[in-house]
Short mmCIF file of C-alpha atoms in Angstrom, two decimals:
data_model
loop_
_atom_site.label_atom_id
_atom_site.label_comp_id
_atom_site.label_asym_id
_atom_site.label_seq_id
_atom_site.Cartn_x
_atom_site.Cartn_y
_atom_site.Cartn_z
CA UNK R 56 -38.57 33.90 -65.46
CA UNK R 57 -41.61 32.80 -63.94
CA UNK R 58 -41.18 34.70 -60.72
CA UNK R 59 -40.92 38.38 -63.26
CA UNK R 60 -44.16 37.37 -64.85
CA UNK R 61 -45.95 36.95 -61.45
CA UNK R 62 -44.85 40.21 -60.69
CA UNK R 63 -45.79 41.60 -63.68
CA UNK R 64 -41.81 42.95 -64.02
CA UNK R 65 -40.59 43.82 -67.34
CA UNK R 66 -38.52 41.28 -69.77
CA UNK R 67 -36.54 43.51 -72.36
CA UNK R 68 -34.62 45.84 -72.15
CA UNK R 69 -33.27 48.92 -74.12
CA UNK R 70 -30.68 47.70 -75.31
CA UNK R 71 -29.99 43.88 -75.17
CA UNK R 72 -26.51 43.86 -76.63
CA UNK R 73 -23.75 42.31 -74.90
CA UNK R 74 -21.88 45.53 -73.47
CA UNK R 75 -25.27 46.95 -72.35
CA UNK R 76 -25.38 48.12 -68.32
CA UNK R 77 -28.80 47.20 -68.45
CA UNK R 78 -29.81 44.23 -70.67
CA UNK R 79 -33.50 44.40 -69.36
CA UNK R 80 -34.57 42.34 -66.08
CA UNK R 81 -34.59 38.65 -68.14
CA UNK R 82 -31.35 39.06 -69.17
CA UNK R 83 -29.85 40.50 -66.45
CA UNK R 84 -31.68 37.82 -63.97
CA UNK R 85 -29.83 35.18 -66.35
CA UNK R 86 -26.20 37.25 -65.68
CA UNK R 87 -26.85 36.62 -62.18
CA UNK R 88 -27.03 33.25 -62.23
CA UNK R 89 -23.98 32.61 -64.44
CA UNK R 90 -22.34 34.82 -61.64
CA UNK R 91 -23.56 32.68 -58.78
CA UNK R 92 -23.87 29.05 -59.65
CA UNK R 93 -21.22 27.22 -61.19
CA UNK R 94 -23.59 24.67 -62.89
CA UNK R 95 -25.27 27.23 -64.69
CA UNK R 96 -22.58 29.34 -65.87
CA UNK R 97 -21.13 26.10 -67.52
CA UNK R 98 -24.23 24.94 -69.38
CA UNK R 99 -24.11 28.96 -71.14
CA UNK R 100 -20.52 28.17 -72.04
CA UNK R 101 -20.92 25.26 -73.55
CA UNK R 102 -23.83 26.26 -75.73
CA UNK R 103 -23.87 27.18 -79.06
CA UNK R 104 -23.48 31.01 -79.74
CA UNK R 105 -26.73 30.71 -81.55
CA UNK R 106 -28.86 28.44 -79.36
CA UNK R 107 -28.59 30.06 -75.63
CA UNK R 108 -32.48 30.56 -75.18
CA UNK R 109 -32.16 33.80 -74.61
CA UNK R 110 -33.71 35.62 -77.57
CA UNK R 111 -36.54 38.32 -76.81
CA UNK R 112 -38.67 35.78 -78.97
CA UNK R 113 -37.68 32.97 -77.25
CA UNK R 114 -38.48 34.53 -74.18
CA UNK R 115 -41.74 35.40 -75.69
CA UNK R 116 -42.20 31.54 -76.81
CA UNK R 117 -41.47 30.45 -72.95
CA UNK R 118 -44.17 32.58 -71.26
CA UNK R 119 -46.41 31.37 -73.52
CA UNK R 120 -45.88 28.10 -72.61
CA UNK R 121 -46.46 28.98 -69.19
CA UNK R 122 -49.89 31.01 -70.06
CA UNK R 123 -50.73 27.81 -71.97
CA UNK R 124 -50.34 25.61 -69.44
CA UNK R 125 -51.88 28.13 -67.15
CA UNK R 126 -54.95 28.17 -69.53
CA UNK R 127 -54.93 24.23 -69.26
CA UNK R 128 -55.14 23.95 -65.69
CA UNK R 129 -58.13 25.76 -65.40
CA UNK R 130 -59.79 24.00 -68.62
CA UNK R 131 -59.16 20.81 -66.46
CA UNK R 132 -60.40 21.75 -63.26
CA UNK R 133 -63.41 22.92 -65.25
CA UNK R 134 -63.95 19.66 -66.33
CA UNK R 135 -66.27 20.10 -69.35
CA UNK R 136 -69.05 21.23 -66.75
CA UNK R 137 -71.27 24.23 -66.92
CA UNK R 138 -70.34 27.65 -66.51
CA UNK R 139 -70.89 31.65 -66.80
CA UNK R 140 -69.15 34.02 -68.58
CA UNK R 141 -67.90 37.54 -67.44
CA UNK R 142 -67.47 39.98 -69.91
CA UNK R 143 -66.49 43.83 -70.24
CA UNK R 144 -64.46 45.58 -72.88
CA UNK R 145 -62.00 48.38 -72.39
CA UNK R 146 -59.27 50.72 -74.09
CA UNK R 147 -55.48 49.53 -72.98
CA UNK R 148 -52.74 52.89 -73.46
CA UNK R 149 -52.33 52.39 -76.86
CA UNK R 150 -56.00 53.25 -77.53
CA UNK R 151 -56.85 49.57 -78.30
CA UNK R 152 -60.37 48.14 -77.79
CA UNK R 153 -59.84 45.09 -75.35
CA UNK R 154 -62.62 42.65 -74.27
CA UNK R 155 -61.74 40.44 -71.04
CA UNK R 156 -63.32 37.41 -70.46
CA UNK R 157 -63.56 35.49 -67.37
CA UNK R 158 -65.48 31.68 -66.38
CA UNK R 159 -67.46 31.36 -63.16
CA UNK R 160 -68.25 28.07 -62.31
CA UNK R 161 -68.27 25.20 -59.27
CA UNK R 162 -65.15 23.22 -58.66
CA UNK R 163 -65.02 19.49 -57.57
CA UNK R 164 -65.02 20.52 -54.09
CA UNK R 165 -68.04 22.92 -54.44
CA UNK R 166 -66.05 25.98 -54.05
CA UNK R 167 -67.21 28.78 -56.40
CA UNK R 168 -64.03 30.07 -58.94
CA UNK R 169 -63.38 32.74 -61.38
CA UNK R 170 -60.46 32.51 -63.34
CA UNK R 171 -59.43 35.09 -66.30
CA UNK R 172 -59.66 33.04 -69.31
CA UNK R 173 -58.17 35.75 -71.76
CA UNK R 174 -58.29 39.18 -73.46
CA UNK R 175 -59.10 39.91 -77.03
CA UNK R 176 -58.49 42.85 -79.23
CA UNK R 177 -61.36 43.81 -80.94
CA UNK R 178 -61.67 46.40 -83.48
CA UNK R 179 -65.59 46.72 -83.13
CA UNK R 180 -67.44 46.62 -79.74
CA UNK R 181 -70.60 45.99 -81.25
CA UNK R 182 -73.21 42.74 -79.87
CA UNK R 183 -72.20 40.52 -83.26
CA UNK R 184 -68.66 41.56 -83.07
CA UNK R 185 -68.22 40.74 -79.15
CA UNK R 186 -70.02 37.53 -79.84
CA UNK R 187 -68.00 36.09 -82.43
CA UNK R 188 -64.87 37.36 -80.39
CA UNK R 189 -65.93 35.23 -77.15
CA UNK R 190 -66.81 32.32 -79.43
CA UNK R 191 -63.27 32.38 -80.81
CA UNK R 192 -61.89 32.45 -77.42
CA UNK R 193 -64.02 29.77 -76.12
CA UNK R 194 -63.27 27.93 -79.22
CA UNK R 195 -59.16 27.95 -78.66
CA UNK R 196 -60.03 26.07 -75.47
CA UNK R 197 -62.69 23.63 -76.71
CA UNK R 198 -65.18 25.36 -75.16
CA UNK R 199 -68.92 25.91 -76.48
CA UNK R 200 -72.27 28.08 -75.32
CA UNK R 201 -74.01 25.32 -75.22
CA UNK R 202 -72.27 24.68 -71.67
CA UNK R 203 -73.38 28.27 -71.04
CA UNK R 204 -75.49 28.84 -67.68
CA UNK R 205 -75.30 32.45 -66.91
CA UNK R 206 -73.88 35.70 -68.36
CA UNK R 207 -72.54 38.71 -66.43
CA UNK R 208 -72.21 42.26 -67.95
CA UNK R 209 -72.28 45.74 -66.61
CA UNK R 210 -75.23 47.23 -68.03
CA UNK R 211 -74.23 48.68 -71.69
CA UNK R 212 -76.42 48.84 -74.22
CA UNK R 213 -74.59 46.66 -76.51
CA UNK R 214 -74.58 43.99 -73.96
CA UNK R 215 -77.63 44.21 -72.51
CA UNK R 216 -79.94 45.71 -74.59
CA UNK R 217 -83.24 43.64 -75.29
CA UNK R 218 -82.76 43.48 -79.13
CA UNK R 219 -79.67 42.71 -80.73
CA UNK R 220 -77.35 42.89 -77.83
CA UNK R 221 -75.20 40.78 -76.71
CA UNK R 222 -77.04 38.97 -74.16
CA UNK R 223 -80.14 38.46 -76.79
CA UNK R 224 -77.57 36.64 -79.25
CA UNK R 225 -76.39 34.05 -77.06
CA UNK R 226 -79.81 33.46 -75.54
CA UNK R 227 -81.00 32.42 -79.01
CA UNK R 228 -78.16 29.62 -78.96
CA UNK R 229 -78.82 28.78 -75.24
CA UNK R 230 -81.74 29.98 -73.91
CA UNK R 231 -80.48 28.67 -70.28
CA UNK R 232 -77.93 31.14 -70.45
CA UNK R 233 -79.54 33.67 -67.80
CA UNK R 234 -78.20 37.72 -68.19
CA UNK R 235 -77.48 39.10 -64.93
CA UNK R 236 -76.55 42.77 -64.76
CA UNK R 237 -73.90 43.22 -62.33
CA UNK R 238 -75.52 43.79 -59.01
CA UNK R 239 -72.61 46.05 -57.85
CA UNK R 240 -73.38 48.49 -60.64
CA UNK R 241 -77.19 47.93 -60.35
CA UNK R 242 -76.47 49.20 -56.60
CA UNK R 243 -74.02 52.30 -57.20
CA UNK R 244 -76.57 52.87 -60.28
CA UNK R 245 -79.90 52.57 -57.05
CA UNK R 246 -77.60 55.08 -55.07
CA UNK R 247 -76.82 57.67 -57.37
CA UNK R 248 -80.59 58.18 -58.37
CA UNK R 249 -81.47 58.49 -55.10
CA UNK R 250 -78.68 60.58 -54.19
CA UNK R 251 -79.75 63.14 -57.58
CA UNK R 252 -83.51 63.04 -56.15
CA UNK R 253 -82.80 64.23 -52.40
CA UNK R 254 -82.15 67.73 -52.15
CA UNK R 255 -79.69 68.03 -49.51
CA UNK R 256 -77.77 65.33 -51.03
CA UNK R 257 -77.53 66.83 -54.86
CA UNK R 258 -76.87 70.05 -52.64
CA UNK R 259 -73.59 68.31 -50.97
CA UNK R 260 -71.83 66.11 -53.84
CA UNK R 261 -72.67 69.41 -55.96
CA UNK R 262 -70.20 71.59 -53.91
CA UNK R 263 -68.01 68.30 -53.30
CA UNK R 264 -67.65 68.58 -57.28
CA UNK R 265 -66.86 72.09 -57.03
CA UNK R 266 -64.43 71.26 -54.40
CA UNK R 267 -62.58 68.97 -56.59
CA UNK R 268 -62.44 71.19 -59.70
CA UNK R 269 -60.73 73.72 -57.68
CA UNK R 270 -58.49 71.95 -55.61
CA UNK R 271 -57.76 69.62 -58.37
CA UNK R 272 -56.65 72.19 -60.83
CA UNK R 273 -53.77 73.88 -58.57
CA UNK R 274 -50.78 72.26 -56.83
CA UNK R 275 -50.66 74.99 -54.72
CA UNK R 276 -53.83 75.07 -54.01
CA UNK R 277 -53.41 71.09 -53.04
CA UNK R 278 -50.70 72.05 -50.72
CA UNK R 279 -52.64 74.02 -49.12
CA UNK R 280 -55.45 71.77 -48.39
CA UNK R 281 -52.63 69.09 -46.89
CA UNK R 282 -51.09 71.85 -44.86
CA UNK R 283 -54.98 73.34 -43.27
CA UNK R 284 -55.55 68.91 -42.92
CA UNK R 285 -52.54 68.12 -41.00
CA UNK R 286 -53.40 70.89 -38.68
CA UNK R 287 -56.75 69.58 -38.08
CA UNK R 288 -55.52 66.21 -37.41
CA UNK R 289 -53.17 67.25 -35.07
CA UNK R 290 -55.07 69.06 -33.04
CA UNK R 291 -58.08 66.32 -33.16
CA UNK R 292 -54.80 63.65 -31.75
CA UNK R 293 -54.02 66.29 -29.45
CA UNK R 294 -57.77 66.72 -27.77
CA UNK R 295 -58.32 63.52 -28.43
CA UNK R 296 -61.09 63.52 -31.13
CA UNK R 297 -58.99 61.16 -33.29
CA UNK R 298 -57.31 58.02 -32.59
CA UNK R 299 -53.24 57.12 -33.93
CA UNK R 300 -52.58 53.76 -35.45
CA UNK R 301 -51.55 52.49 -38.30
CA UNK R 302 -53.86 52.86 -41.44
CA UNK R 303 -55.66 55.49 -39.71
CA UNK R 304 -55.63 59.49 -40.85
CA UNK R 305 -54.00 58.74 -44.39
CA UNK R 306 -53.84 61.09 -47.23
CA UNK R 307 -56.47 60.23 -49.26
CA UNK R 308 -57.28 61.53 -53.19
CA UNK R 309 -60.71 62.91 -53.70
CA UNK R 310 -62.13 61.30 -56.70
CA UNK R 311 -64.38 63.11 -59.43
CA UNK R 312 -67.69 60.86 -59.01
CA UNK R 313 -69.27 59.21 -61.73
CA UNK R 314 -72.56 57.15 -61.95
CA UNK R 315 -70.71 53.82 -62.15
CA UNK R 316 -67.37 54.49 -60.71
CA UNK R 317 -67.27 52.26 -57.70
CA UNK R 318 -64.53 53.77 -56.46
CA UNK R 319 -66.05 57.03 -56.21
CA UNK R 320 -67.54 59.30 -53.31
CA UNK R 321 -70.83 58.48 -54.35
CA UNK R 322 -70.04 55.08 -52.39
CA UNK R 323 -69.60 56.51 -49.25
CA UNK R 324 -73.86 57.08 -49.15
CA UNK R 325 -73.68 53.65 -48.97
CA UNK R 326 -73.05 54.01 -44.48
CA UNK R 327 -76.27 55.96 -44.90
CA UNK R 328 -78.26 53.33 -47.32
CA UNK R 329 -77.87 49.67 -46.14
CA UNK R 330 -80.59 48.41 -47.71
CA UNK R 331 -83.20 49.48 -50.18
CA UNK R 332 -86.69 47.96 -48.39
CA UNK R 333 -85.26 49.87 -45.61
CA UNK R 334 -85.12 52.77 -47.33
CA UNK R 335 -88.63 52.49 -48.90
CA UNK R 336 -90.00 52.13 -45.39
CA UNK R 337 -88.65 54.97 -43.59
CA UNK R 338 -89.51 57.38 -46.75
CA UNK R 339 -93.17 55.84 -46.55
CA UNK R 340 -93.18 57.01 -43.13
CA UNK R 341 -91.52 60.44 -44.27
CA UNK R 342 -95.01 60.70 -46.77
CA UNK R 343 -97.27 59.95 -44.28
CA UNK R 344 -95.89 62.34 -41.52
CA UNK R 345 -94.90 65.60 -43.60
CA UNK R 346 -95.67 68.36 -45.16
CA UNK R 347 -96.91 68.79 -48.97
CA UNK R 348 -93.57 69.50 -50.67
CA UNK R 349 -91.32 66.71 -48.18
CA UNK R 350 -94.16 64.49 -49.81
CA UNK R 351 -93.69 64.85 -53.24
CA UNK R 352 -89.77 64.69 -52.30
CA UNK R 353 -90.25 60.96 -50.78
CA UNK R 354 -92.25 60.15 -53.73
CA UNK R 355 -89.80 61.11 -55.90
CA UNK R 356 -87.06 59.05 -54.62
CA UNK R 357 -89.21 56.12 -53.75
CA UNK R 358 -89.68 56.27 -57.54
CA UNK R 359 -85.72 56.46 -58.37
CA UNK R 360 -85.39 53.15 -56.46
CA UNK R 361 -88.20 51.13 -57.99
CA UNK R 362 -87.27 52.36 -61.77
CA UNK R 363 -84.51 49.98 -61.43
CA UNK R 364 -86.25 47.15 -61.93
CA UNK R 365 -85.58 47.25 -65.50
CA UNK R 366 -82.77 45.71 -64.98
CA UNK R 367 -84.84 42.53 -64.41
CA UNK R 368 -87.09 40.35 -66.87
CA UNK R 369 -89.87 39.00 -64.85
CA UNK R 370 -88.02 35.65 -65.34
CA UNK R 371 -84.70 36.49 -64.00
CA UNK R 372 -86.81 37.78 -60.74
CA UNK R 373 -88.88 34.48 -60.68
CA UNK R 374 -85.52 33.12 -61.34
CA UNK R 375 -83.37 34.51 -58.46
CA UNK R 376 -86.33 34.50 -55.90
CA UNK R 377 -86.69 30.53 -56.71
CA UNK R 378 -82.74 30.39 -56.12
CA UNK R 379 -83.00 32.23 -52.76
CA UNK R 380 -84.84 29.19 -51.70
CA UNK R 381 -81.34 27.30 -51.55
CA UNK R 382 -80.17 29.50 -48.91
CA UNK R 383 -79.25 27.23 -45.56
CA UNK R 384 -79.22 30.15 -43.14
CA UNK R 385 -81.23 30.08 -39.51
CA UNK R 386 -81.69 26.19 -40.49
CA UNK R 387 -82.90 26.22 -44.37
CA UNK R 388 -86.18 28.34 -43.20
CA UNK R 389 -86.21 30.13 -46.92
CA UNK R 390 -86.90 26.43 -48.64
CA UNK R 391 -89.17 25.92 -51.34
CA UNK R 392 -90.08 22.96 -52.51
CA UNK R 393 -92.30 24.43 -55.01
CA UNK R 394 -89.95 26.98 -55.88
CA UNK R 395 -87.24 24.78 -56.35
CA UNK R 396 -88.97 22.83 -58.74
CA UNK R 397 -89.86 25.61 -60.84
CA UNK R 398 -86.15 26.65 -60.53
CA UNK R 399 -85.15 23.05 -61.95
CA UNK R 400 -87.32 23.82 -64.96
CA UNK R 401 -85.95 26.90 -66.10
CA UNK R 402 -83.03 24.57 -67.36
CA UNK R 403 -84.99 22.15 -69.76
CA UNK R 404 -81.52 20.45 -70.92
CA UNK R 405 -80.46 19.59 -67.56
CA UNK R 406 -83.66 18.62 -66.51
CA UNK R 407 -85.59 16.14 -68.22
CA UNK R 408 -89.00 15.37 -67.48
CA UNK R 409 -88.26 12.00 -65.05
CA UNK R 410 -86.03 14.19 -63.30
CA UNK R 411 -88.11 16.42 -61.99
CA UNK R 412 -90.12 13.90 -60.65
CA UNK R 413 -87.13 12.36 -59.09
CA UNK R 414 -86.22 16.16 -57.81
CA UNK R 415 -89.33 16.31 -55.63
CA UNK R 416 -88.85 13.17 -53.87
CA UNK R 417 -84.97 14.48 -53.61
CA UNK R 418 -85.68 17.45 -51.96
CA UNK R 419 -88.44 15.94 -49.35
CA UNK R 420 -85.64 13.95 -48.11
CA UNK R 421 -83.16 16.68 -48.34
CA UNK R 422 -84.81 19.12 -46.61
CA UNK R 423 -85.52 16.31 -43.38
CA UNK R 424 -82.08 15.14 -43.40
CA UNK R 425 -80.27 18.86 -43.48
CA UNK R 426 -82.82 20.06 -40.71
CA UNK R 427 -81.70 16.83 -38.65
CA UNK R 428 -77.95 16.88 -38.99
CA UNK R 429 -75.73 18.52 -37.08
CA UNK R 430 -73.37 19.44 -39.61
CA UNK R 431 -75.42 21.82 -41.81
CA UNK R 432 -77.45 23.85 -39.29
CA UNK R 433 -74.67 26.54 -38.44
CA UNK R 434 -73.98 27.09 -42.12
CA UNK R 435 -74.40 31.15 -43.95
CA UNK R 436 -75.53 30.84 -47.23
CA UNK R 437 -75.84 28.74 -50.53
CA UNK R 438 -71.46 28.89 -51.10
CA UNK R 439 -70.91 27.11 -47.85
CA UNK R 440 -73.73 24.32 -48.42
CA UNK R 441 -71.70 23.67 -51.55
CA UNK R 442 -68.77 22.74 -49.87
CA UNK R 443 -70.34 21.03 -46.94
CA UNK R 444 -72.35 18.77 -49.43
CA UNK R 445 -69.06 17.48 -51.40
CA UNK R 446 -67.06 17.09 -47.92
CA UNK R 447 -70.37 15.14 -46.48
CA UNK R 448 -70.50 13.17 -49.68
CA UNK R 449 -74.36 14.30 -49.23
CA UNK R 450 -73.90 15.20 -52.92
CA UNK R 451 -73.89 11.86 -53.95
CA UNK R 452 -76.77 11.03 -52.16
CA UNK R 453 -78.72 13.91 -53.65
CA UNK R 454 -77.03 14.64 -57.11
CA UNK R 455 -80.16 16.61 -58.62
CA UNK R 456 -80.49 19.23 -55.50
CA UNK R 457 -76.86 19.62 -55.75
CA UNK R 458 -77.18 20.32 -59.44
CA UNK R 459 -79.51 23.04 -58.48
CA UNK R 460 -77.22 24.20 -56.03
CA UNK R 461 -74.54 24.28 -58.34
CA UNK R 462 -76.49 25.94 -61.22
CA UNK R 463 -77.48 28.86 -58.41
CA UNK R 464 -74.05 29.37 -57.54
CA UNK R 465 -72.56 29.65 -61.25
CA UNK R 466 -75.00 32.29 -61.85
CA UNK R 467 -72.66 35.56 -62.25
CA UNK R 468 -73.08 38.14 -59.48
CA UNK R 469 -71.06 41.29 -60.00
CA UNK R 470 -67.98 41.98 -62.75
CA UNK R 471 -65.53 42.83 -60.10
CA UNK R 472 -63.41 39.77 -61.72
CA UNK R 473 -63.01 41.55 -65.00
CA UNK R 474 -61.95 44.99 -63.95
CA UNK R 475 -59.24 43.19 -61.88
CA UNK R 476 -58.51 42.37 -65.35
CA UNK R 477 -58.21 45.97 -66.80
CA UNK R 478 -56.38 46.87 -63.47
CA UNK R 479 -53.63 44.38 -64.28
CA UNK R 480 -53.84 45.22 -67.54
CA UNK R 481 -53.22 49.03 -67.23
CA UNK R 482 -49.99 47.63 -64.93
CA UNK R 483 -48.76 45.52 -67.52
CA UNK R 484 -49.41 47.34 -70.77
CA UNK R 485 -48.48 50.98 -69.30
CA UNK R 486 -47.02 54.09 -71.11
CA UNK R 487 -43.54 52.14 -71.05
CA UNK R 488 -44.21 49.42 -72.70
CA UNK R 489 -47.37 50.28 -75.26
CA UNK R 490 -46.36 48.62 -77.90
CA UNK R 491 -47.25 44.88 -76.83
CA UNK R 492 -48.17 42.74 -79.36
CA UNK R 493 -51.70 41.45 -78.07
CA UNK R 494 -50.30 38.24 -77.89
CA UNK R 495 -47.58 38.77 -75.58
CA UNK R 496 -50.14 41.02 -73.86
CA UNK R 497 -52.59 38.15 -72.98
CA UNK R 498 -49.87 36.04 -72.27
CA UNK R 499 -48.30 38.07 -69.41
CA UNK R 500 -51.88 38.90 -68.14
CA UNK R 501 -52.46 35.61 -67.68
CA UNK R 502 -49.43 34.60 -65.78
CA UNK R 503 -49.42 37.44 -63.60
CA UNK R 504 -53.59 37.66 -63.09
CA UNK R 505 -53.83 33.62 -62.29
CA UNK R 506 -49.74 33.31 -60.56
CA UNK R 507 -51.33 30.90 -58.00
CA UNK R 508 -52.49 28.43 -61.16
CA UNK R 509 -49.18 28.73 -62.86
CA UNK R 510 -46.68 28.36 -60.04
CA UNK R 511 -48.50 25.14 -59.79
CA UNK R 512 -47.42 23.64 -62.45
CA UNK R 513 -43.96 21.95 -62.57
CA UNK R 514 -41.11 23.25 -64.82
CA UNK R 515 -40.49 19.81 -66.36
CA UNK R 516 -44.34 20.46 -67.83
CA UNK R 517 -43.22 24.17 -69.49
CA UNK R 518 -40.31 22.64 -70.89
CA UNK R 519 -42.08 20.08 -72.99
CA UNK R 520 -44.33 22.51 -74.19
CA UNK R 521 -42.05 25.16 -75.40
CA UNK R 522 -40.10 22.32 -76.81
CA UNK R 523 -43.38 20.98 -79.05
CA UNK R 524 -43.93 24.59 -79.94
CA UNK R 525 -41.52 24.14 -82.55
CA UNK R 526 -38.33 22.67 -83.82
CA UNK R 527 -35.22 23.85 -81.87
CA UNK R 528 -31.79 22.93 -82.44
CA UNK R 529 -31.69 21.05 -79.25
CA UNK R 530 -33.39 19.34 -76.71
CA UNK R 531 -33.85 20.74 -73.38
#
């Protein structure tokens, strides 16, 4: 049973009844068995007609057990610490509004972890409704946002907006719960706007769009395009120009860009754009070197990439320059001292005022002793100090730096964790089965999304819990 959730497989079938060919993969997996092991076989015959376990709700009942369980795990590894939440909201195949939600936070070995907590129909995707949706959620698990650090959304209004949004609720509960807009959108958001300002590039993704209505609207048309590639690539192999291998000259689908579609050809600018200060260089250069009209051109893009600073208050960029400061690369030569201490006070309840003072004579210390040992000099960036302190013990000896460090680290990044969500989602719930009960939804998402958690746990665990679900006629 376990093994078809972690595959995401089907349970029922059809048509369960007894002379059924095809009883659905549960029941047909049990079949098996009876077929193959003798032990088995006989504990099915002995059973009462009406107590074989082998009910669609009973199955139901078991893989909830193992999502609870699964849901457990992570609870304790969080270990009523800090963390940040991931949220995004989506429609599953039966047109149903579905919010995701996922914790970020710093396991006992200083390793950073996102597991998918759960998904929640919601009927309304507005801020208050979202809100009291993720409290609920956090709630089941004995979870509050008072323990909140960070929060991670892509960018919507209703998330992100500066009154009434999401973000703008929970910061009046915890104001140490930081909004970070997903720096993977904030980038493909950079690109496209500089992309739409440069002439030559609007010129090229405009007839790449054409190109894809065409194409895209004929199979033969399609066909054609194959047939005209294969040549090409043949004769490239043959002269040469292209290398054989495996991976190499795939078919590949041309996707219909969008402004926040990773996955579309807007990304590939990204081999031309590797960084946006470099970017603001060379066009400075471009302005002072051409003509009128190549001028006002560089201006205009220069422009596209500042305008997204919006997407930062002035105190999440104080806040995420001061964090920088924990970065150990080329021998800790970003520290801050200063910085860091201004860092520590952006989280008042963590911080007290004694601790600060005992934070500066921390990180003098600190700072001498990384610098000096051996251990910490070859490390690249803030995740791997994490896990070096914890292995050195060294965050024992300085428990208020590594609070910092782990408080840097929980802060949410990008929402890549949620739309592996949605992706798992759209491969459970798909236009086969679109009729799951949100329950039994959640429940297989969260088996098959976190498989590594749940095969972890031991079978003897499941069975007590699906036997304290509710009174059975006998005891496993």
């Amino acid at each position: 049973m376990l093994v078809s959730k972690e595959e995401g497989l089907a349970f029922h079938g059809y048509d369960e009844s007894q002379g059924s060919s095809d009883k659905g993969n549960f029941l047909e997996l049990v079949q098996f068995l009876r077929d193959h092991n003798e032990s088995f076989n006989e504990v099915l015959q002995t059973a009462l007609k009406n107590c074989k376990l082998t009910h669609s709700e009973i199955q139901k009942d078991i893989v909830n057990a193992i999502a609870s369980e699964t849901s457990k795990a992570i609870i304790k590894d969080l270990d009523n610490g800090f963390f940040s939440i991931l949220v995004d909201e989506s429609r599953d195949i039966s047109v149903k509004e579905q919010m995701s939600l996922v914790l970020r936070y710093v396991n006992k070995k200083g390793t950073i972890i996102e597991w998918f907590l759960g998904i929640v129909h919601v009927a309304s995707i507005t801020a208050l409704s979202l809100k009291c949706a993720i409290e609920c959620l956090l709630c089941e698990h004995n979870l509050s946002l008072l323990n909140l650090c960070g929060q991670g959304y892509d960018g919507a209004s209703n998330m992100q907006g500066d009154i009434n949004s999401l973000k703008t609720l929970i910061l009046k509960e915890n104001k140490s719960a930081f909004y970070v807009h997903c720096f993977a959108h904030q980038l493909q958001l950079t690109l496209v706007a500089v992309v739409k300002n440069h002439i030559n590039f609007a010129e090229f993704f405009y007839v790449v769009s054409n190109l894809v209505t065409v194409v895209g609207g004929s199979c033969k048309r399609q066909d054609a395009l194959r047939d005209a590639q294969f040549v090409k690539i043949k004769e490239d192999l043959k002269n040469g120009v292209s290398r054989s291998g495996q991976g190499l000259n795939q078919e590949t689908n041309i996707k219909r860009s969008g402004d926040t579609c990773w996955g579309s050809y807007y990304g590939t600018i990204l081999n031309l754009i590797l960084m946006f200060s470099i970017v603001v260089d060379v066009l400075e250069i471009i302005e002072e070197n051409s003509l009128s009209d190549q001028k006002v051109e560089a201006r205009s893009i220069i422009r596209s990439i500042l305008s997204f600073e919006k997407y930062f208050s002035e105190a999440n960029i104080d806040l995420l320059l001061s964090m920088a400061c924990l970065n150990s690369s080329n021998s800790f030569v970003a520290f801050d001292k200063e910085k860091l201490i201004r860092l520590a006070k952006f989280y008042p309840s963590d911080f007290l005022g004694t601790d600060i003072l005992a934070l500066d004579s921390q990180l003098q210390n600190y700072i001498f002793d990384m610098r000096s040992n051996n251990f910490f000099l070859e490390l690249q960036g803030v995740s791997e100090l994490a896990e070096k302190l914890v292995s050195t013990r060294k965050h024992e000896t300085y428990p208020l730096v590594y609070l910092l460090v782990k408080l840097a680290l929980t802060l949410p990044i990008a929402t890549a964790t949620v739309e592996k969500s949605f992706s798992a989602m759209k491969y459970i719930k798909n236009e086969l089965r679109n009729r799951m009960e949100d329950l039994w939804m959640n429940d297989c998402l969260m088996v098959y999304i976190e498989k590594y958690v749940a095969c972890s746990i031991d079978n003897e665990t499941i069975m007590q819990r699906f036997q304290n679900m509710k009174t059975h006629r006998r005891q496993l």
